[in-house]
Coordinates of C-alpha atoms and ligand atoms in Angstrom, one line a residue:
X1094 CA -51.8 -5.0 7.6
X1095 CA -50.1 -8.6 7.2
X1096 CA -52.4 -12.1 6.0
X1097 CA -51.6 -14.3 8.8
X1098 CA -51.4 -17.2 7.0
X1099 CA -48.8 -16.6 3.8
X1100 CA -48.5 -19.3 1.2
X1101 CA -44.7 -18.8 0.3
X1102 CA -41.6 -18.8 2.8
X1103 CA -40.7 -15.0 2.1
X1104 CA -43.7 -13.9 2.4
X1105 CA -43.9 -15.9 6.0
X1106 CA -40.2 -14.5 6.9
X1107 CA -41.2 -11.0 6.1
X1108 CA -44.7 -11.1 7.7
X1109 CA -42.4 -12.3 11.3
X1110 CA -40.2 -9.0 10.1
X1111 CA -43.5 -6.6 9.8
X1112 CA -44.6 -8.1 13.1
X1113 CA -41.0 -6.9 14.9
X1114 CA -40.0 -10.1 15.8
X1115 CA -37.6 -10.9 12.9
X1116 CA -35.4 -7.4 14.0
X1117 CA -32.0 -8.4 12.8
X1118 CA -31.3 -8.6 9.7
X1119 CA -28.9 -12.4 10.1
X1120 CA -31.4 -13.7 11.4
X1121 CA -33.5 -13.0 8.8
X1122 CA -31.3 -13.4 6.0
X1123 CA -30.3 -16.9 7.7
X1124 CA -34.0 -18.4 7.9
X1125 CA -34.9 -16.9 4.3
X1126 CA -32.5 -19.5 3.1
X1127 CA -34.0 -22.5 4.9
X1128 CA -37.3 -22.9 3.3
X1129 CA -39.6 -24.2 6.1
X1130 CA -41.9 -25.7 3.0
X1131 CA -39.3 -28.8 2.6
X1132 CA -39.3 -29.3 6.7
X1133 CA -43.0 -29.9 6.9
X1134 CA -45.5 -30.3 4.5
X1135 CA -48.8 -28.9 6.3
X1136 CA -48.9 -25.2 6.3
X1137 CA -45.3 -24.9 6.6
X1138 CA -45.6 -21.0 5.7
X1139 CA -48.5 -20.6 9.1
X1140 CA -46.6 -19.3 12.3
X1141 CA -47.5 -22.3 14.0
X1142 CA -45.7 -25.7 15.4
X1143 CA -47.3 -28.5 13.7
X1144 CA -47.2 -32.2 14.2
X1145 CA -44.4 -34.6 13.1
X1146 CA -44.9 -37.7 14.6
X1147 CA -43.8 -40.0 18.1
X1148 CA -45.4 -36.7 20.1
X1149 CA -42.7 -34.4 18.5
X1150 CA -43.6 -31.0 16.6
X1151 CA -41.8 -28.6 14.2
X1152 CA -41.7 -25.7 16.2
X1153 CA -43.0 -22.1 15.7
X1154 CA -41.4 -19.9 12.9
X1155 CA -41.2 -17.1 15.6
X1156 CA -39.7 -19.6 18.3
X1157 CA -37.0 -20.8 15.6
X1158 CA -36.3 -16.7 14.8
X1159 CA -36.5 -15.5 18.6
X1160 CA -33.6 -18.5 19.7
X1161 CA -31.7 -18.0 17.0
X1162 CA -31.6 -14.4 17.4
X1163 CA -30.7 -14.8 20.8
X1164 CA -27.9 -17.2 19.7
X1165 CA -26.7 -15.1 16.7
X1166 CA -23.6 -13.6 18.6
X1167 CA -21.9 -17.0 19.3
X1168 CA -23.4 -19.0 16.1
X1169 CA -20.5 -17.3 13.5
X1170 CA -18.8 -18.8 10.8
X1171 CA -16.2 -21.1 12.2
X1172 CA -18.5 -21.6 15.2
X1173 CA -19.5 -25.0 16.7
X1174 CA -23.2 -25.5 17.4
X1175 CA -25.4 -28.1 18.5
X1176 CA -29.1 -28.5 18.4
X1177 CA -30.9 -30.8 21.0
X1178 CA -33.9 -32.3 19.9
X1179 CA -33.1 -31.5 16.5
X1180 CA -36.5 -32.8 15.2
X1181 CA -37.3 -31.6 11.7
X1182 CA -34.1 -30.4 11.3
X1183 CA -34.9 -26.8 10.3
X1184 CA -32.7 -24.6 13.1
X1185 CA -30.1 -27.0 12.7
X1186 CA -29.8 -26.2 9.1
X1187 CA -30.2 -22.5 10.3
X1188 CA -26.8 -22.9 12.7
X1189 CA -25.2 -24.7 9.5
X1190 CA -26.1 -22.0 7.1
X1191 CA -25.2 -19.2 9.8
X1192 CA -21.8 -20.6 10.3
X1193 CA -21.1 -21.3 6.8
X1194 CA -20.3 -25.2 7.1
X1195 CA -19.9 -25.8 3.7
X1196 CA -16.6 -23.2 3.2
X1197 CA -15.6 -23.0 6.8
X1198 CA -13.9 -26.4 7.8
X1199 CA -13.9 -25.0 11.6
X1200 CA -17.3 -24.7 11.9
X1201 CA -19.0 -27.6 13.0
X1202 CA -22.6 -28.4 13.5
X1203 CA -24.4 -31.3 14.7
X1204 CA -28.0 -32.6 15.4
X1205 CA -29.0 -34.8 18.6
X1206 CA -32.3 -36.5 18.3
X1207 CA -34.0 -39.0 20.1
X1208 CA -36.2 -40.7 18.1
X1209 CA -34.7 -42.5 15.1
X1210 CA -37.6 -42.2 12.5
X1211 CA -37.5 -38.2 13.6
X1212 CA -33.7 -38.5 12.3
X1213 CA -34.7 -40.3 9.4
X1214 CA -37.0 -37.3 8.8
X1215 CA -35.3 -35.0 9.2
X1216 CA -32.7 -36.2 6.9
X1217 CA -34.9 -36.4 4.0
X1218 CA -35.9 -33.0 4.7
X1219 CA -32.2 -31.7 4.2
X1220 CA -31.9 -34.2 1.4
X1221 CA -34.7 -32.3 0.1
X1222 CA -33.3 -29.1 1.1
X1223 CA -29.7 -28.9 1.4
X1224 CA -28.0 -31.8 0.3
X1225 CA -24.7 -30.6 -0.2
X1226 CA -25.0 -30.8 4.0
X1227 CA -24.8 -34.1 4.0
X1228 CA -21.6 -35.3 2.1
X1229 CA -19.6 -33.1 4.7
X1230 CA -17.0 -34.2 7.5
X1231 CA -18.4 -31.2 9.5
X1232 CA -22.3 -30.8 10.1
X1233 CA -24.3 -34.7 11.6
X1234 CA -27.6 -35.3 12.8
X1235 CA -27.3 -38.1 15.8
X1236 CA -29.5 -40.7 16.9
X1237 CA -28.8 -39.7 20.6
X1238 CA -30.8 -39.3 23.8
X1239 CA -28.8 -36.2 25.2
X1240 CA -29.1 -37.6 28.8
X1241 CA -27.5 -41.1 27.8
X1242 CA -24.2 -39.3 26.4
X1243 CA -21.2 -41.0 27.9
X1244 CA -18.2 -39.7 29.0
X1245 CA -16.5 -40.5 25.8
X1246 CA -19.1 -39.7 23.5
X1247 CA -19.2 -36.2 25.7
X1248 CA -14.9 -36.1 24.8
X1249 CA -16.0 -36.5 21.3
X1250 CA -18.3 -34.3 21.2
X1251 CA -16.0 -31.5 22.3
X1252 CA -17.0 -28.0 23.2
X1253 CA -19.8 -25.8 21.8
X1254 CA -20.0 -21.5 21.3
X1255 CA -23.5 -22.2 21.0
X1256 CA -26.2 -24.6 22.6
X1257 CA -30.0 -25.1 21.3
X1258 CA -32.1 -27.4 23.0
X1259 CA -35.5 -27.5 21.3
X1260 CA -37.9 -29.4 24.2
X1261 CA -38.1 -28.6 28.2
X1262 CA -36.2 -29.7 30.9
X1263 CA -37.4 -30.1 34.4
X1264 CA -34.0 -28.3 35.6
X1265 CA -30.6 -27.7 33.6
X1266 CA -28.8 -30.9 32.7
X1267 CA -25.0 -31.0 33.9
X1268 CA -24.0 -32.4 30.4
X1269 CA -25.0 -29.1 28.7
X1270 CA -23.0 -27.1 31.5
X1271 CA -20.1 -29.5 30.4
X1272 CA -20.6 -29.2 26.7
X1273 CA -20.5 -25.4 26.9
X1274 CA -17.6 -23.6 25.8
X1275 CA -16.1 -20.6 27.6
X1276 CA -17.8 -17.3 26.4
X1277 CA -20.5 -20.1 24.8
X1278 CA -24.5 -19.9 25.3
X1279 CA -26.9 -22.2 25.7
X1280 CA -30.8 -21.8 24.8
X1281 CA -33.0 -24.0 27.1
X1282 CA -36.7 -24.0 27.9
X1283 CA -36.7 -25.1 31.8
X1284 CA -40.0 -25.7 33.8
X1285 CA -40.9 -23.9 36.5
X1286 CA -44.4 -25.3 37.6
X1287 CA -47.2 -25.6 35.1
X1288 CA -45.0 -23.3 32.8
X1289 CA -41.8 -22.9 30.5
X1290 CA -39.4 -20.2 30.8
X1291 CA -37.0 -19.5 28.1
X1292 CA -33.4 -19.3 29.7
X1293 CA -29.6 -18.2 28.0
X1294 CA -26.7 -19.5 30.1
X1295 CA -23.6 -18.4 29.7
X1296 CA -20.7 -19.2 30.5
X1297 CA -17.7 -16.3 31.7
X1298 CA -14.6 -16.8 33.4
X1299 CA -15.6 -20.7 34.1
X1300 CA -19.0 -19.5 36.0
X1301 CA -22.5 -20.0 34.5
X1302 CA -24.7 -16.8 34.0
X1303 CA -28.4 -17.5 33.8
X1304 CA -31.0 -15.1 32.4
X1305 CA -34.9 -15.9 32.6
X1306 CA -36.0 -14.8 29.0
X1307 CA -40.1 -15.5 29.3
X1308 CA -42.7 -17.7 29.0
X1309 CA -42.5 -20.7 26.3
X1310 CA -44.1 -24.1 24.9
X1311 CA -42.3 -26.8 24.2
X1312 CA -42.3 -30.7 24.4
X1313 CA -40.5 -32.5 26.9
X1314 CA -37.2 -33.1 26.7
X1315 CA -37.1 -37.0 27.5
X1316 CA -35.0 -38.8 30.2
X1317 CA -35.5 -42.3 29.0
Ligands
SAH893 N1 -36.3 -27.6 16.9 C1 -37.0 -28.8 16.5 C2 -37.9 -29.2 17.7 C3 -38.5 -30.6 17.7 S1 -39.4 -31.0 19.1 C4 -37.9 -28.5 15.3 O1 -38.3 -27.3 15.2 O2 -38.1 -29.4 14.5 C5 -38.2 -31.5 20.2 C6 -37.4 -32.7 19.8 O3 -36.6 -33.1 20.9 C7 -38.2 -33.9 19.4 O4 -37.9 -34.3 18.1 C8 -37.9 -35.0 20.5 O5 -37.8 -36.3 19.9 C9 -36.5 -34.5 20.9 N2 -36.0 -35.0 22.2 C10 -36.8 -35.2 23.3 N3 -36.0 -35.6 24.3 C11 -34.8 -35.7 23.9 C12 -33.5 -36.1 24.4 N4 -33.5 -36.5 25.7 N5 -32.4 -36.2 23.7 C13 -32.5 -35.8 22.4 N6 -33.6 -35.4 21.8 C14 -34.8 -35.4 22.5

């Protein structure tokens, strides 16, 4: 038997365990240490999305544990990770804890968000958090529409072993083909009529491998 709504972020980590979908135990010792308490205020420990603000949501505790599991293979210290749509910040902080930022001057990690009071947010929820994450060279949150990335900013922005985009596109954006790494993997919800489908692209030998995961929620991922 499990409570479904726990009043303490263990208890809400080990309730997604008992219920199989937190199977791995990085995963699971990587969100324990991101408290989803100082990401949202209203029932942050309910296995819900709630409400931010400008239309944008924290997402599901199961959503965050079933990318990053799927991620957890190519998000290693000395990794480099971005989250799209990085919203409240919380799996961003997961990739930064995952690949060990703070010791691991290779890893890198970074944050791309839209909506600049959704960064300002979010950075109040790490300064809550994590601080320590923000006086480092190598882990950012962006004020950045993901579709307005230049070419230079895209130079910059180098190559990543692992991709998270946290809203739905109508079909798979060439800059996040460009921004993957060989042997990197990319998490995106893609429409496909009135529904989302979770996909994982890799990339091997310079060719993109896509696998249709299953059915998702997300908000839109924003042209403009
Ligand atoms: N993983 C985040 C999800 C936030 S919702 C969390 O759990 O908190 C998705 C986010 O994507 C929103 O904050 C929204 O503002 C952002 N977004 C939408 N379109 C975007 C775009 N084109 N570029 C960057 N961010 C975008």
């Amino acid at each position: 038997m499990y409570t479904i709504a726990e009043d303490n972020h263990k208890s809400l980590i080990d309730n997604l365990k008992t219920r199989g979908i937190i199977d791995d135990d990085d995963v699971y010792n990587t969100m324990l240490q991101v408290d989803r308490g100082r990401y949202i205020k209203e029932n942050p420990y309910v296995d819900t999305p709630v409400y931010i603000s400008h239309g944008v949501t924290i997402s599901s505790p199961h959503m965050h544990a079933l990318s990053l599991k799927r991620l957890m293979n190519v998000l290693k210290p000395g990794a480099r990770a971005i989250d799209i749509g990085s919203g409240s910040g919380y799996l961003t902080v997961c990739m930064a804890i995952r690949t060990n930022v703070l010791e691991n001057k290779n890893s890198f990690v970074i944050g791309l968000e839209r909506v600049k009071d959704v960064v300002n947010f979010s950075l109040e929820n790490i300064k809550r958090d994590k601080p320590e994450l923000l006086n480092i060279e190598n882990f950012k949150i962006l004020h950045k529409n993901i579709y307005k990335v230049d070419e230079q900013e895209k130079k910059d922005l180098g190559l990543f072993d692992a991709i998270h985009v946290g809203a739905s596109a109508s079909e798979l954006p060439d800059i996040l083909v460009d921004l993957l790494a060989e042997g990197g993997k990319l998490i995106i919800p893609l429409e496909e009529g009135s529904t989302q489908v979770l996909y994982e692209i890799t990339k091997k030998n310079g060719k993109i491998v896509k696998d249709r995961l299953f059915d998702v929620c997300f908000v839109t991922l924003k042209k403009n």
